PDB file of C-alpha atoms in Angstrom:
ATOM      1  CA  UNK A 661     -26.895   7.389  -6.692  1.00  0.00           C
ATOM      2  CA  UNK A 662     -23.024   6.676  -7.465  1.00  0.00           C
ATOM      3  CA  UNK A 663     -23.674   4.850 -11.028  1.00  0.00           C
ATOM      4  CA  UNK A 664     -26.261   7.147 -12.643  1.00  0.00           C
ATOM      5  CA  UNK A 665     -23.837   9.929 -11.471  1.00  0.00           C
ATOM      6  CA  UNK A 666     -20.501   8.208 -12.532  1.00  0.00           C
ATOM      7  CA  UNK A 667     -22.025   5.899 -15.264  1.00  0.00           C
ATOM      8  CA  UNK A 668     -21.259   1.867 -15.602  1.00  0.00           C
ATOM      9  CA  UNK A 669     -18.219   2.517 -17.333  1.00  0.00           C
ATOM     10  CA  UNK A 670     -16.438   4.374 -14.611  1.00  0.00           C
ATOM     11  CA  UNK A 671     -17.867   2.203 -11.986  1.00  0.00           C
ATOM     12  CA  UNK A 672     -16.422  -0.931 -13.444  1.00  0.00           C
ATOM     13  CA  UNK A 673     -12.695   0.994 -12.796  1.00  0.00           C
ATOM     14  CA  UNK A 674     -13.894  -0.117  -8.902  1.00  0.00           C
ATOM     15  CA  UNK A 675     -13.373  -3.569  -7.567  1.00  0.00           C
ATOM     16  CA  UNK A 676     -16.267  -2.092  -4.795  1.00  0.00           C
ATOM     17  CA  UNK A 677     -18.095   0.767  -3.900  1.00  0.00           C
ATOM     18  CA  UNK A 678     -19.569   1.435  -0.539  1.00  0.00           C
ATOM     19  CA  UNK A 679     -22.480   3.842  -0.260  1.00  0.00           C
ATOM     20  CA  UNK A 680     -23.657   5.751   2.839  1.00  0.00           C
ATOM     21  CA  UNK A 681     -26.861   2.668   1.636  1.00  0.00           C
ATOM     22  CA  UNK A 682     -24.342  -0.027   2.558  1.00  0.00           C
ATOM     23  CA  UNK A 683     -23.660   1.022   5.916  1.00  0.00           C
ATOM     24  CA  UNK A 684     -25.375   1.636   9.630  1.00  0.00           C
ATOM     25  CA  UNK A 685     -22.902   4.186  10.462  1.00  0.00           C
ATOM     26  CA  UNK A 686     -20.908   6.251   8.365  1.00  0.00           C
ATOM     27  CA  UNK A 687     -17.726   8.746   8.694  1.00  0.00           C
ATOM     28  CA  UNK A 688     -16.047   9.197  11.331  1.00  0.00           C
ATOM     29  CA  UNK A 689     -17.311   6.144  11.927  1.00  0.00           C
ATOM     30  CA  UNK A 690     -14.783   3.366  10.215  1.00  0.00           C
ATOM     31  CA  UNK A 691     -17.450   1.260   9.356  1.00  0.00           C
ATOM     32  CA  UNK A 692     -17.686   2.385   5.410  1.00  0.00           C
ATOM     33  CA  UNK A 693     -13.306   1.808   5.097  1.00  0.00           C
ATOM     34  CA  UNK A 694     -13.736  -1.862   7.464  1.00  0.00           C
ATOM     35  CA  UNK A 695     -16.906  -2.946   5.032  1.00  0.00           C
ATOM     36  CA  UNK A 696     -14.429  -1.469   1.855  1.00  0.00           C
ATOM     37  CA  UNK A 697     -11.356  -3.917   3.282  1.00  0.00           C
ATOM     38  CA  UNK A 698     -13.577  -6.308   4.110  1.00  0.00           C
ATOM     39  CA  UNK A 699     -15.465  -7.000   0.281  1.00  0.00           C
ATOM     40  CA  UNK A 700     -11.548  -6.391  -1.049  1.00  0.00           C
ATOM     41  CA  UNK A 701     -10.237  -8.901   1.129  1.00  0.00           C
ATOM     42  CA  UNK A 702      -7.249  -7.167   2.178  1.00  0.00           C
ATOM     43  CA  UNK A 703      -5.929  -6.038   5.529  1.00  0.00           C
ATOM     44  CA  UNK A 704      -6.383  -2.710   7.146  1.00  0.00           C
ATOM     45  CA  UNK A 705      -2.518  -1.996   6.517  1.00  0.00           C
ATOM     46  CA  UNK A 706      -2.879  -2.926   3.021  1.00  0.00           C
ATOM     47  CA  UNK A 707      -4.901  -0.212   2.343  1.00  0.00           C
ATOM     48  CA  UNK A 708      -5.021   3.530   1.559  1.00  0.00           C
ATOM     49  CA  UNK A 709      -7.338   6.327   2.193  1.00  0.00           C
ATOM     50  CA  UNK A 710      -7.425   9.070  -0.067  1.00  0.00           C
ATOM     51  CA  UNK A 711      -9.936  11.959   1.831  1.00  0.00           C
ATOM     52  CA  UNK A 712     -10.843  15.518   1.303  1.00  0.00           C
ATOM     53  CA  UNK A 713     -12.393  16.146   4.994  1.00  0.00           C
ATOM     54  CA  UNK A 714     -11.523  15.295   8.711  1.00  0.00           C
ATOM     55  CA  UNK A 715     -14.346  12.926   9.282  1.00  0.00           C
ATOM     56  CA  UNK A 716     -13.442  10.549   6.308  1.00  0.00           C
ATOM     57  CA  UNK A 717      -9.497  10.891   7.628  1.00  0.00           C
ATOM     58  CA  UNK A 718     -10.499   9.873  11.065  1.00  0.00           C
ATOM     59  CA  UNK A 719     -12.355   7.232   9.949  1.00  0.00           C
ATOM     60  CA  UNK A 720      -9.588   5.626   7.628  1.00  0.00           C
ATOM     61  CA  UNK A 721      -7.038   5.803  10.556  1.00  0.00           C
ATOM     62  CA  UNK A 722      -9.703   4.521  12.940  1.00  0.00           C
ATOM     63  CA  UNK A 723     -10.112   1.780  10.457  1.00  0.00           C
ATOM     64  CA  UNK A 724      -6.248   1.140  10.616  1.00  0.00           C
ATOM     65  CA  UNK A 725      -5.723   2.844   7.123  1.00  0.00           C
ATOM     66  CA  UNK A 726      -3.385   4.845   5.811  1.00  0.00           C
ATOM     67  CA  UNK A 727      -4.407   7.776   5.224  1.00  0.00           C
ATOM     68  CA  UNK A 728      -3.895  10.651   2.393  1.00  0.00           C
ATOM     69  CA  UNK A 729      -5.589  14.040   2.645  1.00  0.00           C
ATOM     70  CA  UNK A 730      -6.350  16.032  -0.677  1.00  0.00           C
ATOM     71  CA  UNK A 731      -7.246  20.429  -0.121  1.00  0.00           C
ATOM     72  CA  UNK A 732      -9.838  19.916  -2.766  1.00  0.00           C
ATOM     73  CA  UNK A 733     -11.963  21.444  -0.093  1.00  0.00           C
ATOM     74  CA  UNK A 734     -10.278  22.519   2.830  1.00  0.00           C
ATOM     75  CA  UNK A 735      -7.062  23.757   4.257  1.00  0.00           C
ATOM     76  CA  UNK A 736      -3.904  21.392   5.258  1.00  0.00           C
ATOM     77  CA  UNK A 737      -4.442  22.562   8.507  1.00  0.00           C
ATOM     78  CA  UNK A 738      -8.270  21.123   8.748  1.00  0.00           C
ATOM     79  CA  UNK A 739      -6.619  17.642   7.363  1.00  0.00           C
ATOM     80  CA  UNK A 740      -3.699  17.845   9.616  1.00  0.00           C
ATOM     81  CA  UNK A 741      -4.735  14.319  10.869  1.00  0.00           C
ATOM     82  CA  UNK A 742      -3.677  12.603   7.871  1.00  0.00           C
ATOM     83  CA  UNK A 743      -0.667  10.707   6.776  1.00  0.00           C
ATOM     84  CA  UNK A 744       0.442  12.757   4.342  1.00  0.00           C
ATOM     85  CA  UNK A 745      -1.361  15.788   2.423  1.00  0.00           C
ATOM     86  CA  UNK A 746      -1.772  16.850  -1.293  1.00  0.00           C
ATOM     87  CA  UNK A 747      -2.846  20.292  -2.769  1.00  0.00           C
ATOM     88  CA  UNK A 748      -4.087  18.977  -5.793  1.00  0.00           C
ATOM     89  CA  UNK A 749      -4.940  15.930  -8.202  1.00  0.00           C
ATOM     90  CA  UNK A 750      -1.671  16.334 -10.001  1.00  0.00           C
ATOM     91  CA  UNK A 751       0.206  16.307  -6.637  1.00  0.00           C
ATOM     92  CA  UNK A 752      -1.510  12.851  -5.702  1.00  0.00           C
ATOM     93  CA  UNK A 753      -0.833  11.558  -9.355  1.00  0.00           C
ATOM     94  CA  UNK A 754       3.048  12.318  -8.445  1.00  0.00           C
ATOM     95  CA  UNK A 755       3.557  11.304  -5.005  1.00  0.00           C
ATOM     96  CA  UNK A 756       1.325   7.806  -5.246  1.00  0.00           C
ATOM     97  CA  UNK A 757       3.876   5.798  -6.366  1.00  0.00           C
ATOM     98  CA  UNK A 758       6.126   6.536  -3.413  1.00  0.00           C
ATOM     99  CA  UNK A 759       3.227   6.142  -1.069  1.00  0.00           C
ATOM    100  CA  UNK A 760       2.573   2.925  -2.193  1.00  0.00           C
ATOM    101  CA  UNK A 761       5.973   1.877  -1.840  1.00  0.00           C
ATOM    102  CA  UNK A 762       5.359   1.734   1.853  1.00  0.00           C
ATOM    103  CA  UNK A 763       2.698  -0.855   2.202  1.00  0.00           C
ATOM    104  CA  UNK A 764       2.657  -4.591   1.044  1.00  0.00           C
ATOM    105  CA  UNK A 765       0.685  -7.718   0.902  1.00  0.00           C
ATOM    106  CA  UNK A 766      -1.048  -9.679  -1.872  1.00  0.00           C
ATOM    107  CA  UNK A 767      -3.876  -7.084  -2.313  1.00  0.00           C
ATOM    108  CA  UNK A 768      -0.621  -4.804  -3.715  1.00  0.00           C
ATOM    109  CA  UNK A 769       0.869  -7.307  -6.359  1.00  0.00           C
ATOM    110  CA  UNK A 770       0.079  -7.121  -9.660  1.00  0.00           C
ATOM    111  CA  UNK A 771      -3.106  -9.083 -10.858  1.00  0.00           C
ATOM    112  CA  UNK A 772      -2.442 -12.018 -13.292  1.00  0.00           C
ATOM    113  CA  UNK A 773      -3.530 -11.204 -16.501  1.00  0.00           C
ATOM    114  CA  UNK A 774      -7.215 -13.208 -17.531  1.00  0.00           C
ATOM    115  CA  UNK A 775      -5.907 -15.841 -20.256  1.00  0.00           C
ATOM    116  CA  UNK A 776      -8.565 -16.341 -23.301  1.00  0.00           C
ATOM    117  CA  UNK A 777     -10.310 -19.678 -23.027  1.00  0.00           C
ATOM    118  CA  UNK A 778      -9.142 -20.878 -26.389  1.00  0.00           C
ATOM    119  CA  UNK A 779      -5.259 -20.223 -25.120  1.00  0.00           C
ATOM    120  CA  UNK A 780      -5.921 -21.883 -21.994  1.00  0.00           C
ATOM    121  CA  UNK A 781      -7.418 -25.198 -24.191  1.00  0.00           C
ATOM    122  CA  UNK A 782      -3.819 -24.816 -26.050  1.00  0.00           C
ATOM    123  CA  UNK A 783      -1.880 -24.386 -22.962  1.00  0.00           C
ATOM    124  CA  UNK A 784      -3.781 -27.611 -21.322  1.00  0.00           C
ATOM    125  CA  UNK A 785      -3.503 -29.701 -24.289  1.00  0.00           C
ATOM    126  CA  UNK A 786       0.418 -28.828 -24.852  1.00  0.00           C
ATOM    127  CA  UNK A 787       0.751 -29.706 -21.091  1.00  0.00           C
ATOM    128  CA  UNK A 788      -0.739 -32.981 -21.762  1.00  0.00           C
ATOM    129  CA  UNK A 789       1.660 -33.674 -24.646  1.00  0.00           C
ATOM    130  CA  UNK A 790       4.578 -33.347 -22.652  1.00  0.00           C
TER     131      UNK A 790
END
């Protein structure tokens, strides 16, 4: 139901989505986060949770995740559980950078750029000319 809902476009932002379909057990279960890091390829502390309810924030720390709490929904005090809370979109928007800041790895570098296949025939045969 995600892509009729949120259209190709916007599911293309995604490197992967995982759907309550792609799992045997979902939140507080960690096993939607654990399949997540596992199609990504990056480690549990590579990775951050952004939730809006206690289940999904106990399953991102049981998954090893941090873990980010929005009150889209409910109070700080229902998301207490969390790494760090948010009131609002804007809030997270803000404070992301810094969050970031705290975790590392290769899953948190920046991504080469794709080169066009007729620059990468001018880059090979320039190579072979020197």
């Amino acid at each position: 139901q995600v892509e009729p809902v949120l259209g190709p476009e916007i599911c293309g932002w995604f490197d992967c989505i995982i759907t309550a379909d792609d799992v045997e057990r979902g939140k507080p279960d960690p096993e939607p986060y654990l399949r997540a890091i596992q199609k990504l390829h990056v480690a549990p502390s590579e990775a951050l949770v952004i939730e809006n309810a206690p289940l999904g924030v106990r399953a991102g720390k049981s998954a090893g995740c941090g873990v980010v709490a929005i009150t889209s929904t409910l109070s700080p005090y229902h998301l207490r559980e969390a790494d760090a809370i948010v009131h609002d979109f804007m809030e997270l928007r803000r404070r992301l950078p810094s969050m970031m800041s705290k975790y590392e790895g290769p899953a948190l570098q920046p991504r080469p750029k794709p080169v066009l296949p007729d620059l990468q025939r001018i880059i090979d045969i320039e190579e072979e000319l020197y």
